[in-house]
Amino acid sequence: MTTLTKTEDTPAPTGPEAFLSVRDLSVRFSTEDGVVKAVDGLSFDVARGKTLGIVGESGSGKSVTNLTVLGLHNPKNTTIDGEIVLDGQELVTATEKELEKVRGNKAAMIFQDPLTALSPYYTVGRQIAEPFMKHTGASKRAAWERAVEMLAKVGIPNPKERAKDYPHQFSGGMRQRAMIAMALVCDPDLLIADEPTTALDVTVQAQILDLLKDLQQEFGSAIVFITHDLGVIADMADDIMVMYAGSAIERGTTDQVLRSPQHPYTWGLLNSMPRLDSDLSAPLTPIPGSPPSLLNPPAGCRFHPRCTFQDRVGGNRCVAERPLLGPDRASACHLTADQKRTIFIEEIKPRLG
Ligand code: SF4
C-alpha cells in the first residue's frame, strides 16, 4: 500500500533550485514482527551539478531513502508518506509506468555490487545498449555504438571488443565501470550511488571516484552519494546529511560538517575514524552501544541510549523530547549552541587533531 499524506517533522532545507526535493518522507515496512519505521520525517534538496553525501551506519535509512526515490521499494508491504519531487514531477503518487520512464532516463542508480545489477546471461554491451534503445528509441546499431562509446568513457580499454564480453569476463573494477556506463548511458540528471566503491581496492576506488566527478562535470548531474566512509564523502560531496535511525540528525556543507560537527553522533563517527595526520598508534574511540531497532525506536532523541552528553542537557529532555533538525546548517540535538561550542572546542577537537 502506498499512501501520500503530509506529516510535520523536519523543517525543509532551503536549497537553491532543487532538482530533487524530498519533504517529510516517511517509509514504513509491515513485517511479521511489526512495523519497521525505516525513514521518519526526512527532508533534503539536491541541485543540478551538486553532490549530497548521505552518511550513517547500516540501518540508518540511507539506502531505503534512495530506493524509495526511484520507486524500487516493494509496494505490497510499504507505506510512504511525504513528497518526492524530481524536476517538478511528484514521484510518491506516480504510477509504475511513470516511474519506469524516470528510472534510467532521468535518474539512475549505481549499486555497491555490480553483479546484482548486471545479468550473467547477456553481454556487457547489450546490457548498456538496451536501456538506451528503450528510452531514446535508437536503433540496435546506434545503441550498440553508444554502449561502446560509454565503455570508452568509463575507461574500459579496447571497448569495441570488450563490449562483446559477459560480466564474468570483467574484473571487479571493470564491472563497476560497466555498471556506471549503464547508469549514465541516457545522461540521467540524477545519479544515486549507493556505496559504489566499498568492494574495491583503494586504487580502483580512487579511479572510480575521479570518473564520477569527471562525468558529473560533463553531464551536470545531481549526485546523491551514500556511504559510511567519511573519507570518501570528504572527497566527493558539496553537502553532507548525517542519518541516524531513519532521520537526518545533522546537515551542512562538507566543510562545516567535517570541520565543526555539531551533533554528538557526528562527533562519534569522526572520533571512530583513523586519520593519517594524527597519531596512528592512538586508540580509536568507537561509539558505545549499537543502532536501535526500528521496530521500536527509543523515545525522545533516538541517539540518547548511546549519547555520553545527555547529562549536559538537563530536565530529562533527551529521553522525553525528540529534537528536530532546523533548516540549512543544523543538528537535531537539545544541547544549546554554547554547550556544543564548549564541548567541541574542549573535548572533541583535540581528539580529531
Ligand atoms: Fe545527546 Fe541529548 Fe543531543 Fe540526543 S539531544 S544527541 S541525547 S545531547
PDB file of N, CA, C and O in Angstrom, residues 178-223:
ATOM      1  N   ALA A 178      31.486  -0.751 -15.827  1.00  0.00           N
ATOM      2  CA  ALA A 178      30.423  -1.097 -16.780  1.00  0.00           C
ATOM      3  C   ALA A 178      29.058  -0.701 -16.209  1.00  0.00           C
ATOM      4  O   ALA A 178      28.188  -0.200 -16.934  1.00  0.00           O
ATOM      5  N   MET A 179      28.882  -0.898 -14.890  1.00  0.00           N
ATOM      6  CA  MET A 179      27.604  -0.524 -14.277  1.00  0.00           C
ATOM      7  C   MET A 179      27.422   0.998 -14.320  1.00  0.00           C
ATOM      8  O   MET A 179      26.319   1.507 -14.545  1.00  0.00           O
ATOM      9  N   ILE A 180      28.510   1.728 -14.128  1.00  0.00           N
ATOM     10  CA  ILE A 180      28.433   3.190 -14.217  1.00  0.00           C
ATOM     11  C   ILE A 180      28.064   3.586 -15.653  1.00  0.00           C
ATOM     12  O   ILE A 180      27.229   4.463 -15.872  1.00  0.00           O
ATOM     13  N   ALA A 181      28.659   2.901 -16.629  1.00  0.00           N
ATOM     14  CA  ALA A 181      28.329   3.180 -18.038  1.00  0.00           C
ATOM     15  C   ALA A 181      26.837   2.931 -18.284  1.00  0.00           C
ATOM     16  O   ALA A 181      26.164   3.711 -18.955  1.00  0.00           O
ATOM     17  N   MET A 182      26.323   1.837 -17.691  1.00  0.00           N
ATOM     18  CA  MET A 182      24.906   1.504 -17.859  1.00  0.00           C
ATOM     19  C   MET A 182      24.026   2.581 -17.203  1.00  0.00           C
ATOM     20  O   MET A 182      23.010   2.986 -17.753  1.00  0.00           O
ATOM     21  N   ALA A 183      24.441   3.044 -16.028  1.00  0.00           N
ATOM     22  CA  ALA A 183      23.657   4.061 -15.318  1.00  0.00           C
ATOM     23  C   ALA A 183      23.657   5.394 -16.075  1.00  0.00           C
ATOM     24  O   ALA A 183      22.680   6.139 -16.034  1.00  0.00           O
ATOM     25  N   LEU A 184      24.774   5.685 -16.765  1.00  0.00           N
ATOM     26  CA  LEU A 184      24.913   7.006 -17.387  1.00  0.00           C
ATOM     27  C   LEU A 184      24.541   7.048 -18.870  1.00  0.00           C
ATOM     28  O   LEU A 184      24.576   8.113 -19.478  1.00  0.00           O
ATOM     29  N   VAL A 185      24.170   5.884 -19.424  1.00  0.00           N
ATOM     30  CA  VAL A 185      24.016   5.816 -20.879  1.00  0.00           C
ATOM     31  C   VAL A 185      22.943   6.779 -21.413  1.00  0.00           C
ATOM     32  O   VAL A 185      23.043   7.289 -22.514  1.00  0.00           O
ATOM     33  N   CYS A 186      21.917   7.076 -20.594  1.00  0.00           N
ATOM     34  CA  CYS A 186      20.872   8.008 -21.050  1.00  0.00           C
ATOM     35  C   CYS A 186      21.076   9.417 -20.497  1.00  0.00           C
ATOM     36  O   CYS A 186      20.117  10.208 -20.440  1.00  0.00           O
ATOM     37  N   ASP A 187      22.292   9.730 -20.046  1.00  0.00           N
ATOM     38  CA  ASP A 187      22.591  11.051 -19.460  1.00  0.00           C
ATOM     39  C   ASP A 187      21.602  11.425 -18.360  1.00  0.00           C
ATOM     40  O   ASP A 187      20.920  12.458 -18.439  1.00  0.00           O
ATOM     41  N   PRO A 188      21.468  10.608 -17.304  1.00  0.00           N
ATOM     42  CA  PRO A 188      20.490  10.935 -16.261  1.00  0.00           C
ATOM     43  C   PRO A 188      20.874  12.228 -15.544  1.00  0.00           C
ATOM     44  O   PRO A 188      22.059  12.525 -15.380  1.00  0.00           O
ATOM     45  N   ASP A 189      19.859  12.982 -15.142  1.00  0.00           N
ATOM     46  CA  ASP A 189      20.125  14.236 -14.428  1.00  0.00           C
ATOM     47  C   ASP A 189      20.374  13.989 -12.950  1.00  0.00           C
ATOM     48  O   ASP A 189      20.895  14.841 -12.247  1.00  0.00           O
ATOM     49  N   LEU A 190      19.934  12.818 -12.477  1.00  0.00           N
ATOM     50  CA  LEU A 190      20.163  12.456 -11.070  1.00  0.00           C
ATOM     51  C   LEU A 190      20.813  11.085 -11.023  1.00  0.00           C
ATOM     52  O   LEU A 190      20.312  10.125 -11.618  1.00  0.00           O
ATOM     53  N   LEU A 191      21.932  11.010 -10.313  1.00  0.00           N
ATOM     54  CA  LEU A 191      22.628   9.741 -10.154  1.00  0.00           C
ATOM     55  C   LEU A 191      22.687   9.417  -8.665  1.00  0.00           C
ATOM     56  O   LEU A 191      23.153  10.233  -7.875  1.00  0.00           O
ATOM     57  N   ILE A 192      22.192   8.238  -8.306  1.00  0.00           N
ATOM     58  CA  ILE A 192      22.270   7.823  -6.902  1.00  0.00           C
ATOM     59  C   ILE A 192      23.315   6.716  -6.817  1.00  0.00           C
ATOM     60  O   ILE A 192      23.193   5.689  -7.480  1.00  0.00           O
ATOM     61  N   ALA A 193      24.360   6.957  -6.055  1.00  0.00           N
ATOM     62  CA  ALA A 193      25.452   5.987  -5.939  1.00  0.00           C
ATOM     63  C   ALA A 193      25.445   5.447  -4.515  1.00  0.00           C
ATOM     64  O   ALA A 193      25.698   6.179  -3.562  1.00  0.00           O
ATOM     65  N   ASP A 194      25.111   4.163  -4.379  1.00  0.00           N
ATOM     66  CA  ASP A 194      24.975   3.558  -3.049  1.00  0.00           C
ATOM     67  C   ASP A 194      26.216   2.726  -2.738  1.00  0.00           C
ATOM     68  O   ASP A 194      26.352   1.617  -3.250  1.00  0.00           O
ATOM     69  N   GLU A 195      27.101   3.258  -1.932  1.00  0.00           N
ATOM     70  CA  GLU A 195      28.368   2.594  -1.583  1.00  0.00           C
ATOM     71  C   GLU A 195      29.048   2.057  -2.853  1.00  0.00           C
ATOM     72  O   GLU A 195      29.400   0.870  -2.906  1.00  0.00           O
ATOM     73  N   PRO A 196      29.260   2.885  -3.884  1.00  0.00           N
ATOM     74  CA  PRO A 196      29.693   2.335  -5.163  1.00  0.00           C
ATOM     75  C   PRO A 196      31.120   1.812  -5.189  1.00  0.00           C
ATOM     76  O   PRO A 196      31.500   1.126  -6.121  1.00  0.00           O
ATOM     77  N   THR A 197      31.906   2.145  -4.162  1.00  0.00           N
ATOM     78  CA  THR A 197      33.319   1.734  -4.224  1.00  0.00           C
ATOM     79  C   THR A 197      33.736   0.868  -3.043  1.00  0.00           C
ATOM     80  O   THR A 197      34.911   0.534  -2.910  1.00  0.00           O
ATOM     81  N   THR A 198      32.779   0.487  -2.198  1.00  0.00           N
ATOM     82  CA  THR A 198      33.130  -0.227  -0.958  1.00  0.00           C
ATOM     83  C   THR A 198      33.884  -1.523  -1.219  1.00  0.00           C
ATOM     84  O   THR A 198      34.800  -1.877  -0.488  1.00  0.00           O
ATOM     85  N   ALA A 199      33.481  -2.246  -2.287  1.00  0.00           N
ATOM     86  CA  ALA A 199      34.079  -3.571  -2.509  1.00  0.00           C
ATOM     87  C   ALA A 199      35.394  -3.496  -3.289  1.00  0.00           C
ATOM     88  O   ALA A 199      35.975  -4.529  -3.596  1.00  0.00           O
ATOM     89  N   LEU A 200      35.870  -2.292  -3.584  1.00  0.00           N
ATOM     90  CA  LEU A 200      37.033  -2.171  -4.473  1.00  0.00           C
ATOM     91  C   LEU A 200      38.297  -1.800  -3.705  1.00  0.00           C
ATOM     92  O   LEU A 200      38.222  -1.174  -2.641  1.00  0.00           O
ATOM     93  N   ASP A 201      39.471  -2.157  -4.265  1.00  0.00           N
ATOM     94  CA  ASP A 201      40.699  -1.739  -3.588  1.00  0.00           C
ATOM     95  C   ASP A 201      40.888  -0.230  -3.785  1.00  0.00           C
ATOM     96  O   ASP A 201      40.258   0.383  -4.643  1.00  0.00           O
ATOM     97  N   VAL A 202      41.772   0.357  -2.945  1.00  0.00           N
ATOM     98  CA  VAL A 202      41.839   1.820  -2.889  1.00  0.00           C
ATOM     99  C   VAL A 202      42.209   2.481  -4.218  1.00  0.00           C
ATOM    100  O   VAL A 202      41.730   3.568  -4.520  1.00  0.00           O
ATOM    101  N   THR A 203      43.037   1.811  -5.011  1.00  0.00           N
ATOM    102  CA  THR A 203      43.447   2.425  -6.280  1.00  0.00           C
ATOM    103  C   THR A 203      42.257   2.505  -7.233  1.00  0.00           C
ATOM    104  O   THR A 203      41.988   3.557  -7.820  1.00  0.00           O
ATOM    105  N   VAL A 204      41.545   1.380  -7.350  1.00  0.00           N
ATOM    106  CA  VAL A 204      40.379   1.378  -8.240  1.00  0.00           C
ATOM    107  C   VAL A 204      39.316   2.323  -7.682  1.00  0.00           C
ATOM    108  O   VAL A 204      38.650   3.045  -8.430  1.00  0.00           O
ATOM    109  N   GLN A 205      39.181   2.337  -6.338  1.00  0.00           N
ATOM    110  CA  GLN A 205      38.211   3.238  -5.710  1.00  0.00           C
ATOM    111  C   GLN A 205      38.483   4.689  -6.117  1.00  0.00           C
ATOM    112  O   GLN A 205      37.573   5.412  -6.527  1.00  0.00           O
ATOM    113  N   ALA A 206      39.756   5.091  -6.044  1.00  0.00           N
ATOM    114  CA  ALA A 206      40.110   6.469  -6.399  1.00  0.00           C
ATOM    115  C   ALA A 206      39.804   6.741  -7.872  1.00  0.00           C
ATOM    116  O   ALA A 206      39.301   7.814  -8.231  1.00  0.00           O
ATOM    117  N   GLN A 207      40.049   5.748  -8.727  1.00  0.00           N
ATOM    118  CA  GLN A 207      39.771   5.935 -10.170  1.00  0.00           C
ATOM    119  C   GLN A 207      38.264   6.106 -10.403  1.00  0.00           C
ATOM    120  O   GLN A 207      37.838   6.960 -11.178  1.00  0.00           O
ATOM    121  N   ILE A 208      37.462   5.303  -9.699  1.00  0.00           N
ATOM    122  CA  ILE A 208      36.005   5.374  -9.891  1.00  0.00           C
ATOM    123  C   ILE A 208      35.475   6.729  -9.391  1.00  0.00           C
ATOM    124  O   ILE A 208      34.619   7.354 -10.027  1.00  0.00           O
ATOM    125  N   LEU A 209      36.006   7.187  -8.248  1.00  0.00           N
ATOM    126  CA  LEU A 209      35.540   8.476  -7.715  1.00  0.00           C
ATOM    127  C   LEU A 209      35.906   9.611  -8.681  1.00  0.00           C
ATOM    128  O   LEU A 209      35.092  10.504  -8.941  1.00  0.00           O
ATOM    129  N   ASP A 210      37.122   9.563  -9.236  1.00  0.00           N
ATOM    130  CA  ASP A 210      37.533  10.584 -10.215  1.00  0.00           C
ATOM    131  C   ASP A 210      36.627  10.537 -11.439  1.00  0.00           C
ATOM    132  O   ASP A 210      36.228  11.571 -11.977  1.00  0.00           O
ATOM    133  N   LEU A 211      36.307   9.319 -11.841  1.00  0.00           N
ATOM    134  CA  LEU A 211      35.447   9.134 -13.010  1.00  0.00           C
ATOM    135  C   LEU A 211      34.065   9.760 -12.761  1.00  0.00           C
ATOM    136  O   LEU A 211      33.532  10.479 -13.618  1.00  0.00           O
ATOM    137  N   LEU A 212      33.506   9.518 -11.566  1.00  0.00           N
ATOM    138  CA  LEU A 212      32.189  10.096 -11.259  1.00  0.00           C
ATOM    139  C   LEU A 212      32.245  11.623 -11.276  1.00  0.00           C
ATOM    140  O   LEU A 212      31.340  12.284 -11.782  1.00  0.00           O
ATOM    141  N   LYS A 213      33.349  12.176 -10.731  1.00  0.00           N
ATOM    142  CA  LYS A 213      33.478  13.640 -10.722  1.00  0.00           C
ATOM    143  C   LYS A 213      33.572  14.180 -12.152  1.00  0.00           C
ATOM    144  O   LYS A 213      32.937  15.169 -12.486  1.00  0.00           O
ATOM    145  N   ASP A 214      34.366  13.502 -12.994  1.00  0.00           N
ATOM    146  CA  ASP A 214      34.510  13.943 -14.395  1.00  0.00           C
ATOM    147  C   ASP A 214      33.174  13.880 -15.114  1.00  0.00           C
ATOM    148  O   ASP A 214      32.790  14.799 -15.846  1.00  0.00           O
ATOM    149  N   LEU A 215      32.461  12.764 -14.898  1.00  0.00           N
ATOM    150  CA  LEU A 215      31.191  12.593 -15.595  1.00  0.00           C
ATOM    151  C   LEU A 215      30.160  13.613 -15.110  1.00  0.00           C
ATOM    152  O   LEU A 215      29.346  14.115 -15.873  1.00  0.00           O
ATOM    153  N   GLN A 216      30.226  13.949 -13.811  1.00  0.00           N
ATOM    154  CA  GLN A 216      29.300  14.957 -13.296  1.00  0.00           C
ATOM    155  C   GLN A 216      29.571  16.297 -13.955  1.00  0.00           C
ATOM    156  O   GLN A 216      28.646  17.025 -14.332  1.00  0.00           O
ATOM    157  N   GLN A 217      30.847  16.598 -14.126  1.00  0.00           N
ATOM    158  CA  GLN A 217      31.195  17.863 -14.796  1.00  0.00           C
ATOM    159  C   GLN A 217      30.686  17.881 -16.226  1.00  0.00           C
ATOM    160  O   GLN A 217      30.161  18.879 -16.708  1.00  0.00           O
ATOM    161  N   GLU A 218      30.817  16.739 -16.888  1.00  0.00           N
ATOM    162  CA  GLU A 218      30.411  16.664 -18.287  1.00  0.00           C
ATOM    163  C   GLU A 218      28.883  16.728 -18.434  1.00  0.00           C
ATOM    164  O   GLU A 218      28.359  17.428 -19.292  1.00  0.00           O
ATOM    165  N   PHE A 219      28.167  15.982 -17.584  1.00  0.00           N
ATOM    166  CA  PHE A 219      26.717  15.883 -17.753  1.00  0.00           C
ATOM    167  C   PHE A 219      25.937  16.843 -16.844  1.00  0.00           C
ATOM    168  O   PHE A 219      24.734  16.981 -16.983  1.00  0.00           O
ATOM    169  N   GLY A 220      26.609  17.458 -15.856  1.00  0.00           N
ATOM    170  CA  GLY A 220      25.931  18.363 -14.925  1.00  0.00           C
ATOM    171  C   GLY A 220      24.908  17.656 -14.044  1.00  0.00           C
ATOM    172  O   GLY A 220      23.939  18.257 -13.576  1.00  0.00           O
ATOM    173  N   SER A 221      25.125  16.362 -13.786  1.00  0.00           N
ATOM    174  CA  SER A 221      24.149  15.595 -12.994  1.00  0.00           C
ATOM    175  C   SER A 221      24.175  16.014 -11.525  1.00  0.00           C
ATOM    176  O   SER A 221      25.203  16.451 -11.006  1.00  0.00           O
ATOM    177  N   ALA A 222      23.021  15.831 -10.864  1.00  0.00           N
ATOM    178  CA  ALA A 222      22.975  15.896  -9.406  1.00  0.00           C
ATOM    179  C   ALA A 222      23.334  14.494  -8.917  1.00  0.00           C
ATOM    180  O   ALA A 222      22.903  13.505  -9.508  1.00  0.00           O
ATOM    181  N   ILE A 223      24.165  14.410  -7.871  1.00  0.00           N
ATOM    182  CA  ILE A 223      24.543  13.087  -7.358  1.00  0.00           C
ATOM    183  C   ILE A 223      24.165  12.975  -5.888  1.00  0.00           C
ATOM    184  O   ILE A 223      24.397  13.893  -5.104  1.00  0.00           O
TER     185      ILE A 223
END
